[in-house]
PDB file of C-alpha atoms and ligand atoms in Angstrom:
ATOM      1  CA  MET M  60     -85.977  69.945   7.279  1.00  0.00           C
ATOM      2  CA  ASP M  61     -84.235  69.232   4.015  1.00  0.00           C
ATOM      3  CA  LEU M  62     -83.175  65.880   2.910  1.00  0.00           C
ATOM      4  CA  LEU M  63     -79.337  66.590   3.477  1.00  0.00           C
ATOM      5  CA  THR M  64     -79.832  67.646   7.284  1.00  0.00           C
ATOM      6  CA  ALA M  65     -82.271  65.047   8.104  1.00  0.00           C
ATOM      7  CA  GLY M  66     -80.087  62.332   6.451  1.00  0.00           C
ATOM      8  CA  ALA M  67     -77.015  63.540   8.211  1.00  0.00           C
ATOM      9  CA  ARG M  68     -78.779  63.582  11.656  1.00  0.00           C
ATOM     10  CA  ASP M  69     -79.922  59.970  11.019  1.00  0.00           C
ATOM     11  CA  LEU M  70     -76.195  59.141  11.029  1.00  0.00           C
ATOM     12  CA  GLN M  71     -75.453  61.416  14.136  1.00  0.00           C
ATOM     13  CA  ILE M  72     -73.652  63.924  11.808  1.00  0.00           C
ATOM     14  CA  ALA M  73     -74.548  67.604  12.895  1.00  0.00           C
ATOM     15  CA  LEU M  74     -74.704  69.975   9.850  1.00  0.00           C
ATOM     16  CA  GLU M  75     -74.453  73.749  10.845  1.00  0.00           C
ATOM     17  CA  PRO M  76     -76.112  76.569   8.909  1.00  0.00           C
ATOM     18  CA  ALA M  77     -72.566  77.462   7.455  1.00  0.00           C
ATOM     19  CA  HIS M  78     -72.152  73.820   6.242  1.00  0.00           C
ATOM     20  CA  LEU M  79     -75.586  74.226   4.401  1.00  0.00           C
ATOM     21  CA  ALA M  80     -74.892  77.551   3.037  1.00  0.00           C
ATOM     22  CA  ALA M  81     -71.527  76.236   1.591  1.00  0.00           C
ATOM     23  CA  PHE M  82     -73.401  73.197   0.108  1.00  0.00           C
ATOM     24  CA  ARG M  83     -75.831  75.370  -1.466  1.00  0.00           C
ATOM     25  CA  ILE M  84     -72.977  77.290  -3.396  1.00  0.00           C
ATOM     26  CA  TYR M  85     -71.341  74.020  -4.188  1.00  0.00           C
ATOM     27  CA  TYR M  86     -74.711  72.793  -5.608  1.00  0.00           C
ATOM     28  CA  GLU M  87     -75.275  76.147  -7.843  1.00  0.00           C
ATOM     29  CA  GLU M  88     -71.532  75.923  -9.007  1.00  0.00           C
ATOM     30  CA  LEU M  89     -71.698  72.307 -10.036  1.00  0.00           C
ATOM     31  CA  VAL M  90     -75.022  72.895 -12.065  1.00  0.00           C
ATOM     32  CA  SER M  91     -73.713  75.972 -13.730  1.00  0.00           C
ATOM     33  CA  TRP M  92     -70.426  74.432 -14.567  1.00  0.00           C
ATOM     34  CA  ASN M  93     -72.148  71.282 -15.761  1.00  0.00           C
ATOM     35  CA  GLU M  94     -73.840  72.902 -18.367  1.00  0.00           C
ATOM     36  CA  LYS M  95     -70.552  73.648 -20.168  1.00  0.00           C
ATOM     37  CA  PHE M  96     -68.203  70.715 -18.918  1.00  0.00           C
ATOM     38  CA  ASN M  97     -69.720  67.327 -18.121  1.00  0.00           C
ATOM     39  CA  LEU M  98     -68.640  66.966 -14.546  1.00  0.00           C
ATOM     40  CA  THR M  99     -70.970  64.668 -13.007  1.00  0.00           C
ATOM     41  CA  ALA M 100     -74.246  62.666 -14.341  1.00  0.00           C
ATOM     42  CA  ILE M 101     -76.206  63.754 -10.991  1.00  0.00           C
ATOM     43  CA  THR M 102     -77.416  67.378 -10.988  1.00  0.00           C
ATOM     44  CA  ASP M 103     -80.876  67.182  -9.917  1.00  0.00           C
ATOM     45  CA  TYR M 104     -81.371  68.746  -6.540  1.00  0.00           C
ATOM     46  CA  LYS M 105     -82.439  65.584  -4.631  1.00  0.00           C
ATOM     47  CA  GLY M 106     -79.890  63.442  -6.235  1.00  0.00           C
ATOM     48  CA  ALA M 107     -77.138  65.863  -5.627  1.00  0.00           C
ATOM     49  CA  GLN M 108     -78.094  66.343  -1.808  1.00  0.00           C
ATOM     50  CA  VAL M 109     -78.058  62.467  -1.337  1.00  0.00           C
ATOM     51  CA  ARG M 110     -75.553  60.866  -3.538  1.00  0.00           C
ATOM     52  CA  HIS M 111     -73.007  63.531  -3.470  1.00  0.00           C
ATOM     53  CA  PHE M 112     -73.177  65.591  -0.486  1.00  0.00           C
ATOM     54  CA  LEU M 113     -74.693  63.218   1.986  1.00  0.00           C
ATOM     55  CA  ASP M 114     -72.842  60.226   0.456  1.00  0.00           C
ATOM     56  CA  SER M 115     -69.570  62.181   0.990  1.00  0.00           C
ATOM     57  CA  VAL M 116     -70.082  63.163   4.599  1.00  0.00           C
ATOM     58  CA  THR M 117     -70.890  59.517   5.581  1.00  0.00           C
ATOM     59  CA  CYS M 118     -67.280  59.121   5.419  1.00  0.00           C
ATOM     60  CA  LEU M 119     -67.013  60.470   8.828  1.00  0.00           C
ATOM     61  CA  LEU M 120     -68.461  57.162  10.184  1.00  0.00           C
ATOM     62  CA  ALA M 121     -65.312  55.538   9.239  1.00  0.00           C
ATOM     63  CA  LEU M 122     -62.752  58.462   9.807  1.00  0.00           C
ATOM     64  CA  GLU M 123     -63.958  59.420  13.165  1.00  0.00           C
ATOM     65  CA  THR M 124     -64.332  56.164  14.998  1.00  0.00           C
ATOM     66  CA  GLN M 125     -62.006  57.209  17.818  1.00  0.00           C
ATOM     67  CA  ARG M 126     -61.685  60.976  17.540  1.00  0.00           C
ATOM     68  CA  ARG M 127     -62.865  63.903  15.457  1.00  0.00           C
ATOM     69  CA  LEU M 128     -60.675  64.724  12.482  1.00  0.00           C
ATOM     70  CA  THR M 129     -58.480  67.785  13.176  1.00  0.00           C
ATOM     71  CA  SER M 130     -55.298  68.277  11.240  1.00  0.00           C
ATOM     72  CA  GLN M 131     -54.773  64.745   9.600  1.00  0.00           C
ATOM     73  CA  SER M 132     -53.970  64.848   5.954  1.00  0.00           C
ATOM     74  CA  LEU M 133     -56.304  63.284   3.422  1.00  0.00           C
ATOM     75  CA  ILE M 134     -56.010  62.577  -0.372  1.00  0.00           C
ATOM     76  CA  ASP M 135     -58.884  62.003  -2.473  1.00  0.00           C
ATOM     77  CA  VAL M 136     -58.005  60.127  -5.562  1.00  0.00           C
ATOM     78  CA  GLY M 137     -60.106  60.576  -8.734  1.00  0.00           C
ATOM     79  CA  THR M 138     -62.091  63.001  -7.016  1.00  0.00           C
ATOM     80  CA  GLY M 139     -64.055  64.282 -10.141  1.00  0.00           C
ATOM     81  CA  ALA M 140     -66.254  67.293  -9.018  1.00  0.00           C
ATOM     82  CA  GLY M 141     -64.813  66.996  -5.447  1.00  0.00           C
ATOM     83  CA  PHE M 142     -66.463  63.950  -3.907  1.00  0.00           C
ATOM     84  CA  PRO M 143     -66.048  62.872  -1.185  1.00  0.00           C
ATOM     85  CA  GLY M 144     -63.048  65.409  -0.408  1.00  0.00           C
ATOM     86  CA  ILE M 145     -64.797  68.704  -0.445  1.00  0.00           C
ATOM     87  CA  PRO M 146     -67.827  68.148   1.536  1.00  0.00           C
ATOM     88  CA  LEU M 147     -65.504  66.459   4.191  1.00  0.00           C
ATOM     89  CA  LYS M 148     -63.538  69.740   4.000  1.00  0.00           C
ATOM     90  CA  VAL M 149     -66.400  71.944   4.519  1.00  0.00           C
ATOM     91  CA  LEU M 150     -67.446  69.910   7.681  1.00  0.00           C
ATOM     92  CA  ARG M 151     -63.773  69.599   8.980  1.00  0.00           C
ATOM     93  CA  PRO M 152     -61.878  72.716   7.830  1.00  0.00           C
ATOM     94  CA  GLY M 153     -58.743  71.732   9.815  1.00  0.00           C
ATOM     95  CA  ILE M 154     -57.692  68.875   7.463  1.00  0.00           C
ATOM     96  CA  LYS M 155     -55.088  68.965   4.912  1.00  0.00           C
ATOM     97  CA  LEU M 156     -56.792  67.978   1.840  1.00  0.00           C
ATOM     98  CA  THR M 157     -55.372  66.900  -1.368  1.00  0.00           C
ATOM     99  CA  LEU M 158     -57.394  66.419  -4.332  1.00  0.00           C
ATOM    100  CA  VAL M 159     -56.324  64.331  -7.283  1.00  0.00           C
ATOM    101  CA  GLU M 160     -57.977  64.294 -10.749  1.00  0.00           C
ATOM    102  CA  ALA M 161     -56.732  63.121 -14.038  1.00  0.00           C
ATOM    103  CA  THR M 162     -59.222  65.408 -16.062  1.00  0.00           C
ATOM    104  CA  ARG M 163     -58.209  68.912 -16.638  1.00  0.00           C
ATOM    105  CA  LYS M 164     -61.637  70.478 -17.012  1.00  0.00           C
ATOM    106  CA  LYS M 165     -62.532  68.858 -13.633  1.00  0.00           C
ATOM    107  CA  THR M 166     -59.338  70.400 -11.816  1.00  0.00           C
ATOM    108  CA  HIS M 167     -60.324  73.748 -13.167  1.00  0.00           C
ATOM    109  CA  PHE M 168     -63.682  73.397 -11.601  1.00  0.00           C
ATOM    110  CA  LEU M 169     -62.105  72.360  -8.283  1.00  0.00           C
ATOM    111  CA  GLU M 170     -59.721  75.322  -8.212  1.00  0.00           C
ATOM    112  CA  HIS M 171     -62.525  77.568  -8.810  1.00  0.00           C
ATOM    113  CA  LEU M 172     -64.842  75.856  -6.245  1.00  0.00           C
ATOM    114  CA  VAL M 173     -62.032  75.973  -3.527  1.00  0.00           C
ATOM    115  CA  GLN M 174     -61.770  79.805  -4.114  1.00  0.00           C
ATOM    116  CA  ARG M 175     -65.431  80.140  -4.082  1.00  0.00           C
ATOM    117  CA  LEU M 176     -66.002  78.386  -1.012  1.00  0.00           C
ATOM    118  CA  GLY M 177     -62.886  80.017   0.614  1.00  0.00           C
ATOM    119  CA  LEU M 178     -61.277  76.880   1.522  1.00  0.00           C
ATOM    120  CA  SER M 179     -57.676  76.860   2.802  1.00  0.00           C
ATOM    121  CA  ASN M 180     -55.193  74.065   2.943  1.00  0.00           C
ATOM    122  CA  VAL M 181     -56.487  72.384  -0.134  1.00  0.00           C
ATOM    123  CA  THR M 182     -54.176  71.377  -2.863  1.00  0.00           C
ATOM    124  CA  VAL M 183     -55.662  70.355  -6.339  1.00  0.00           C
ATOM    125  CA  LEU M 184     -53.358  68.281  -8.432  1.00  0.00           C
ATOM    126  CA  HIS M 185     -53.808  67.478 -12.224  1.00  0.00           C
ATOM    127  CA  ALA M 186     -52.310  63.990 -12.047  1.00  0.00           C
ATOM    128  CA  ARG M 187     -52.816  60.301 -12.078  1.00  0.00           C
ATOM    129  CA  ALA M 188     -52.634  58.154  -8.947  1.00  0.00           C
ATOM    130  CA  GLU M 189     -49.898  55.830 -10.513  1.00  0.00           C
ATOM    131  CA  THR M 190     -47.690  58.729 -10.892  1.00  0.00           C
ATOM    132  CA  LEU M 191     -48.207  60.245  -7.493  1.00  0.00           C
ATOM    133  CA  GLY M 192     -47.630  56.810  -5.963  1.00  0.00           C
ATOM    134  CA  GLN M 193     -44.045  56.732  -7.220  1.00  0.00           C
ATOM    135  CA  ASP M 194     -43.402  60.501  -6.264  1.00  0.00           C
ATOM    136  CA  PRO M 195     -41.425  60.867  -3.012  1.00  0.00           C
ATOM    137  CA  ALA M 196     -43.619  63.889  -2.200  1.00  0.00           C
ATOM    138  CA  HIS M 197     -46.596  61.882  -2.060  1.00  0.00           C
ATOM    139  CA  ARG M 198     -45.643  58.225  -1.515  1.00  0.00           C
ATOM    140  CA  GLU M 199     -46.537  56.892   1.798  1.00  0.00           C
ATOM    141  CA  ARG M 200     -47.219  60.519   3.011  1.00  0.00           C
ATOM    142  CA  TYR M 201     -50.990  60.500   3.936  1.00  0.00           C
ATOM    143  CA  ASP M 202     -52.901  59.680   7.083  1.00  0.00           C
ATOM    144  CA  TRP M 203     -55.982  58.818   4.882  1.00  0.00           C
ATOM    145  CA  VAL M 204     -56.205  57.919   1.366  1.00  0.00           C
ATOM    146  CA  MET M 205     -59.704  57.880  -0.136  1.00  0.00           C
ATOM    147  CA  ALA M 206     -61.674  57.284  -3.154  1.00  0.00           C
ATOM    148  CA  ARG M 207     -65.336  56.911  -4.387  1.00  0.00           C
ATOM    149  CA  ALA M 208     -66.533  55.354  -7.662  1.00  0.00           C
ATOM    150  CA  VAL M 209     -62.884  55.088  -9.292  1.00  0.00           C
ATOM    151  CA  ALA M 210     -62.096  51.539  -9.993  1.00  0.00           C
ATOM    152  CA  GLU M 211     -62.728  48.141  -8.825  1.00  0.00           C
ATOM    153  CA  MET M 212     -61.122  47.103  -5.308  1.00  0.00           C
ATOM    154  CA  THR M 213     -58.132  45.267  -6.732  1.00  0.00           C
ATOM    155  CA  ILE M 214     -57.004  48.290  -9.040  1.00  0.00           C
ATOM    156  CA  LEU M 215     -58.035  50.672  -6.342  1.00  0.00           C
ATOM    157  CA  ALA M 216     -55.659  49.110  -3.872  1.00  0.00           C
ATOM    158  CA  GLU M 217     -52.815  49.542  -6.257  1.00  0.00           C
ATOM    159  CA  TYR M 218     -53.819  53.343  -6.625  1.00  0.00           C
ATOM    160  CA  LEU M 219     -54.451  53.954  -3.097  1.00  0.00           C
ATOM    161  CA  LEU M 220     -52.166  51.925  -0.734  1.00  0.00           C
ATOM    162  CA  PRO M 221     -48.921  53.346  -1.902  1.00  0.00           C
ATOM    163  CA  LEU M 222     -49.984  56.741  -0.940  1.00  0.00           C
ATOM    164  CA  ALA M 223     -50.773  55.865   2.710  1.00  0.00           C
ATOM    165  CA  ARG M 224     -48.096  56.269   5.413  1.00  0.00           C
ATOM    166  CA  ILE M 225     -47.468  53.128   7.459  1.00  0.00           C
ATOM    167  CA  GLY M 226     -49.839  53.330  10.193  1.00  0.00           C
ATOM    168  CA  GLY M 227     -52.165  55.259   7.859  1.00  0.00           C
ATOM    169  CA  ARG M 228     -55.507  54.196   6.315  1.00  0.00           C
ATOM    170  CA  VAL M 229     -57.489  53.714   3.072  1.00  0.00           C
ATOM    171  CA  LEU M 230     -61.035  54.378   2.782  1.00  0.00           C
ATOM    172  CA  ALA M 231     -62.859  53.104  -0.336  1.00  0.00           C
ATOM    173  CA  GLN M 232     -66.705  54.155  -0.826  1.00  0.00           C
ATOM    174  CA  LYS M 233     -68.376  50.959  -2.333  1.00  0.00           C
ATOM    175  CA  GLY M 234     -72.120  49.666  -3.013  1.00  0.00           C
ATOM    176  CA  GLU M 235     -73.711  46.317  -2.636  1.00  0.00           C
ATOM    177  CA  ASP M 236     -70.858  44.454  -3.985  1.00  0.00           C
ATOM    178  CA  ALA M 237     -68.421  45.656  -1.411  1.00  0.00           C
ATOM    179  CA  ALA M 238     -67.757  42.294   0.307  1.00  0.00           C
ATOM    180  CA  ALA M 239     -67.223  40.477  -3.023  1.00  0.00           C
ATOM    181  CA  GLU M 240     -64.933  42.914  -4.305  1.00  0.00           C
ATOM    182  CA  VAL M 241     -62.843  42.996  -1.078  1.00  0.00           C
ATOM    183  CA  GLN M 242     -62.611  39.174  -1.114  1.00  0.00           C
ATOM    184  CA  LEU M 243     -61.285  39.270  -4.725  1.00  0.00           C
ATOM    185  CA  ALA M 244     -58.817  41.911  -3.741  1.00  0.00           C
ATOM    186  CA  GLU M 245     -57.666  40.564  -0.641  1.00  0.00           C
ATOM    187  CA  ALA M 246     -54.382  38.926  -1.745  1.00  0.00           C
ATOM    188  CA  ALA M 247     -53.472  42.134  -3.653  1.00  0.00           C
ATOM    189  CA  ILE M 248     -54.272  44.235  -0.638  1.00  0.00           C
ATOM    190  CA  VAL M 249     -51.994  42.185   1.717  1.00  0.00           C
ATOM    191  CA  TYR M 250     -49.232  41.988  -1.090  1.00  0.00           C
ATOM    192  CA  LEU M 251     -49.135  45.857  -1.399  1.00  0.00           C
ATOM    193  CA  GLY M 252     -48.814  46.321   2.424  1.00  0.00           C
ATOM    194  CA  GLY M 253     -52.426  46.572   3.521  1.00  0.00           C
ATOM    195  CA  ARG M 254     -54.909  44.690   5.590  1.00  0.00           C
ATOM    196  CA  VAL M 255     -58.673  44.833   5.614  1.00  0.00           C
ATOM    197  CA  GLN M 256     -59.736  46.554   8.665  1.00  0.00           C
ATOM    198  CA  GLN M 257     -63.466  46.718   8.415  1.00  0.00           C
ATOM    199  CA  LEU M 258     -66.633  47.169   6.047  1.00  0.00           C
ATOM    200  CA  VAL M 259     -68.913  49.706   7.620  1.00  0.00           C
ATOM    201  CA  PRO M 260     -72.433  49.401   6.110  1.00  0.00           C
ATOM    202  CA  VAL M 261     -74.158  52.692   5.743  1.00  0.00           C
ATOM    203  CA  GLU M 262     -77.948  53.239   5.196  1.00  0.00           C
ATOM    204  CA  MET M 263     -78.932  56.556   4.109  1.00  0.00           C
ATOM    205  CA  ARG M 264     -82.325  58.248   3.974  1.00  0.00           C
ATOM    206  CA  GLY M 265     -83.701  58.768   0.369  1.00  0.00           C
ATOM    207  CA  LEU M 266     -81.472  55.856  -0.933  1.00  0.00           C
ATOM    208  CA  VAL M 267     -82.760  52.267  -1.313  1.00  0.00           C
ATOM    209  CA  GLU M 268     -79.140  50.596  -1.890  1.00  0.00           C
ATOM    210  CA  ARG M 269     -76.882  50.130   0.992  1.00  0.00           C
ATOM    211  CA  ARG M 270     -73.441  51.459   0.717  1.00  0.00           C
ATOM    212  CA  TYR M 271     -70.312  50.490   2.374  1.00  0.00           C
ATOM    213  CA  LEU M 272     -67.069  52.103   3.680  1.00  0.00           C
ATOM    214  CA  VAL M 273     -64.309  49.803   3.082  1.00  0.00           C
ATOM    215  CA  VAL M 274     -61.291  50.597   5.502  1.00  0.00           C
ATOM    216  CA  LEU M 275     -57.815  49.122   5.076  1.00  0.00           C
ATOM    217  CA  ASP M 276     -54.747  49.523   7.511  1.00  0.00           C
ATOM    218  CA  LYS M 277     -51.356  50.250   5.836  1.00  0.00           C
ATOM    219  CA  LYS M 278     -49.361  47.659   7.891  1.00  0.00           C
ATOM    220  CA  ALA M 279     -46.089  47.590   5.751  1.00  0.00           C
ATOM    221  CA  ALA M 280     -44.163  49.417   3.052  1.00  0.00           C
ATOM    222  CA  THR M 281     -45.704  48.757  -0.312  1.00  0.00           C
ATOM    223  CA  PRO M 282     -43.105  47.166  -2.732  1.00  0.00           C
ATOM    224  CA  GLU M 283     -41.208  49.520  -4.855  1.00  0.00           C
ATOM    225  CA  LYS M 284     -42.444  48.179  -8.111  1.00  0.00           C
ATOM    226  CA  TYR M 285     -45.995  49.305  -7.224  1.00  0.00           C
ATOM    227  CA  PRO M 286     -47.951  51.264  -8.315  1.00  0.00           C
ATOM    228  CA  ARG M 287     -47.045  50.381 -11.735  1.00  0.00           C
ATOM    229  CA  ARG M 288     -46.936  52.776 -14.574  1.00  0.00           C
ATOM    230  CA  PRO M 289     -50.170  54.860 -15.571  1.00  0.00           C
ATOM    231  CA  GLY M 290     -52.813  52.379 -17.136  1.00  0.00           C
ATOM    232  CA  MET M 291     -51.236  49.133 -15.962  1.00  0.00           C
ATOM    233  CA  PRO M 292     -53.138  48.574 -12.734  1.00  0.00           C
ATOM    234  CA  SER M 293     -56.508  48.791 -14.637  1.00  0.00           C
ATOM    235  CA  LYS M 294     -55.228  46.966 -17.701  1.00  0.00           C
ATOM    236  CA  ARG M 295     -53.747  44.145 -15.723  1.00  0.00           C
ATOM    237  CA  PRO M 296     -55.052  43.896 -12.299  1.00  0.00           C
ATOM    238  CA  LEU M 297     -52.861  42.434  -9.719  1.00  0.00           C
ATOM    239  CA  GLU M 298     -54.660  39.064  -8.982  1.00  0.00           C
ATOM    240  CA  LYS M 299     -54.512  38.234 -12.776  1.00  0.00           C
ATOM    241  CA  SER M 300     -51.008  39.248 -13.519  1.00  0.00           C
TER     242      SER M 300
HETATM  243  N1  SAH T 208     -64.932  60.448  -6.875  1.00  0.00           N
HETATM  244  C1  SAH T 208     -65.742  61.233  -7.782  1.00  0.00           C
HETATM  245  C2  SAH T 208     -65.663  60.918  -9.129  1.00  0.00           C
HETATM  246  C3  SAH T 208     -65.850  59.728  -9.889  1.00  0.00           C
HETATM  247  S1  SAH T 208     -65.599  59.202 -11.441  1.00  0.00           S
HETATM  248  C4  SAH T 208     -67.322  60.817  -7.326  1.00  0.00           C
HETATM  249  O1  SAH T 208     -67.424  59.901  -6.703  1.00  0.00           O
HETATM  250  O2  SAH T 208     -68.201  61.655  -7.891  1.00  0.00           O
HETATM  251  C5  SAH T 208     -63.992  58.760 -11.411  1.00  0.00           C
HETATM  252  C6  SAH T 208     -62.998  59.806 -11.571  1.00  0.00           C
HETATM  253  O3  SAH T 208     -61.540  59.447 -11.261  1.00  0.00           O
HETATM  254  C7  SAH T 208     -62.989  60.451 -12.989  1.00  0.00           C
HETATM  255  O4  SAH T 208     -63.010  61.819 -12.811  1.00  0.00           O
HETATM  256  C8  SAH T 208     -61.488  60.226 -13.640  1.00  0.00           C
HETATM  257  O5  SAH T 208     -61.013  61.101 -14.367  1.00  0.00           O
HETATM  258  C9  SAH T 208     -60.724  60.067 -12.286  1.00  0.00           C
HETATM  259  N2  SAH T 208     -59.641  58.904 -12.363  1.00  0.00           N
HETATM  260  C10 SAH T 208     -59.754  57.650 -12.782  1.00  0.00           C
HETATM  261  N3  SAH T 208     -58.794  56.944 -12.700  1.00  0.00           N
HETATM  262  C11 SAH T 208     -57.772  57.905 -12.333  1.00  0.00           C
HETATM  263  C12 SAH T 208     -56.298  57.837 -11.911  1.00  0.00           C
HETATM  264  N4  SAH T 208     -55.735  56.626 -12.041  1.00  0.00           N
HETATM  265  N5  SAH T 208     -55.748  58.707 -11.262  1.00  0.00           N
HETATM  266  C13 SAH T 208     -56.452  60.085 -11.174  1.00  0.00           C
HETATM  267  N6  SAH T 208     -57.879  60.292 -11.525  1.00  0.00           N
HETATM  268  C14 SAH T 208     -58.401  59.131 -12.009  1.00  0.00           C
END
């Protein structure tokens, strides 16, 4: 059995042959495009299976605590080459997925990949989180707002919380420093209308370090002023402003 199937099975996530076939195509496209455009640092087979595909699908451990995802809206901010959004869409085709990415060459790849995999109900946006957060078409519209490897938690809270509907949630994939990052970001999270719901530890076969899924509840409307204009959240993270 391959690493991806075995790793998912450890976490009680069932992968079907059709999922594996889609991940095979995804991997081939990633490697082939990566030769021309630098999309991701990880392209070796084992690294991609564990750090891209398996790591993305572990989000289900936080997304499906009560019931299976069906038609919920998810937005993946700073998705890069599609992680974690596209692997989740492969496993749960009923979701409405929006992929946000500030780099044009990456959105080209995403558009190609979505077509190649025959995915429907996926919107690829070449945009910055700060702009979408002030756009009525996107602000406070999503059931789930997610990101992996985009920014430190305080900055991420300003990118993500404005996009979640009240009653919706934010999911940030984090590494070993998750608890410390969340602690530093807590005041900003509350100020932006959020509340820390839980940190789910994730252990994966083939990965020594532990990963965490940080889940925030969107409790109240985000103050109008946030997110600030592009570049500001990272230049002057909230706690320090
Ligand atoms: N989530 C992917 C990519 C991580 S790299 C993965 O885990 O593999 C971070 C990506 O976020 C980059 O592609 C970068 O262009 C994008 N990004 C960073 N800040 C952003 C912002 N404010 N709005 C939109 N995209 C952003």
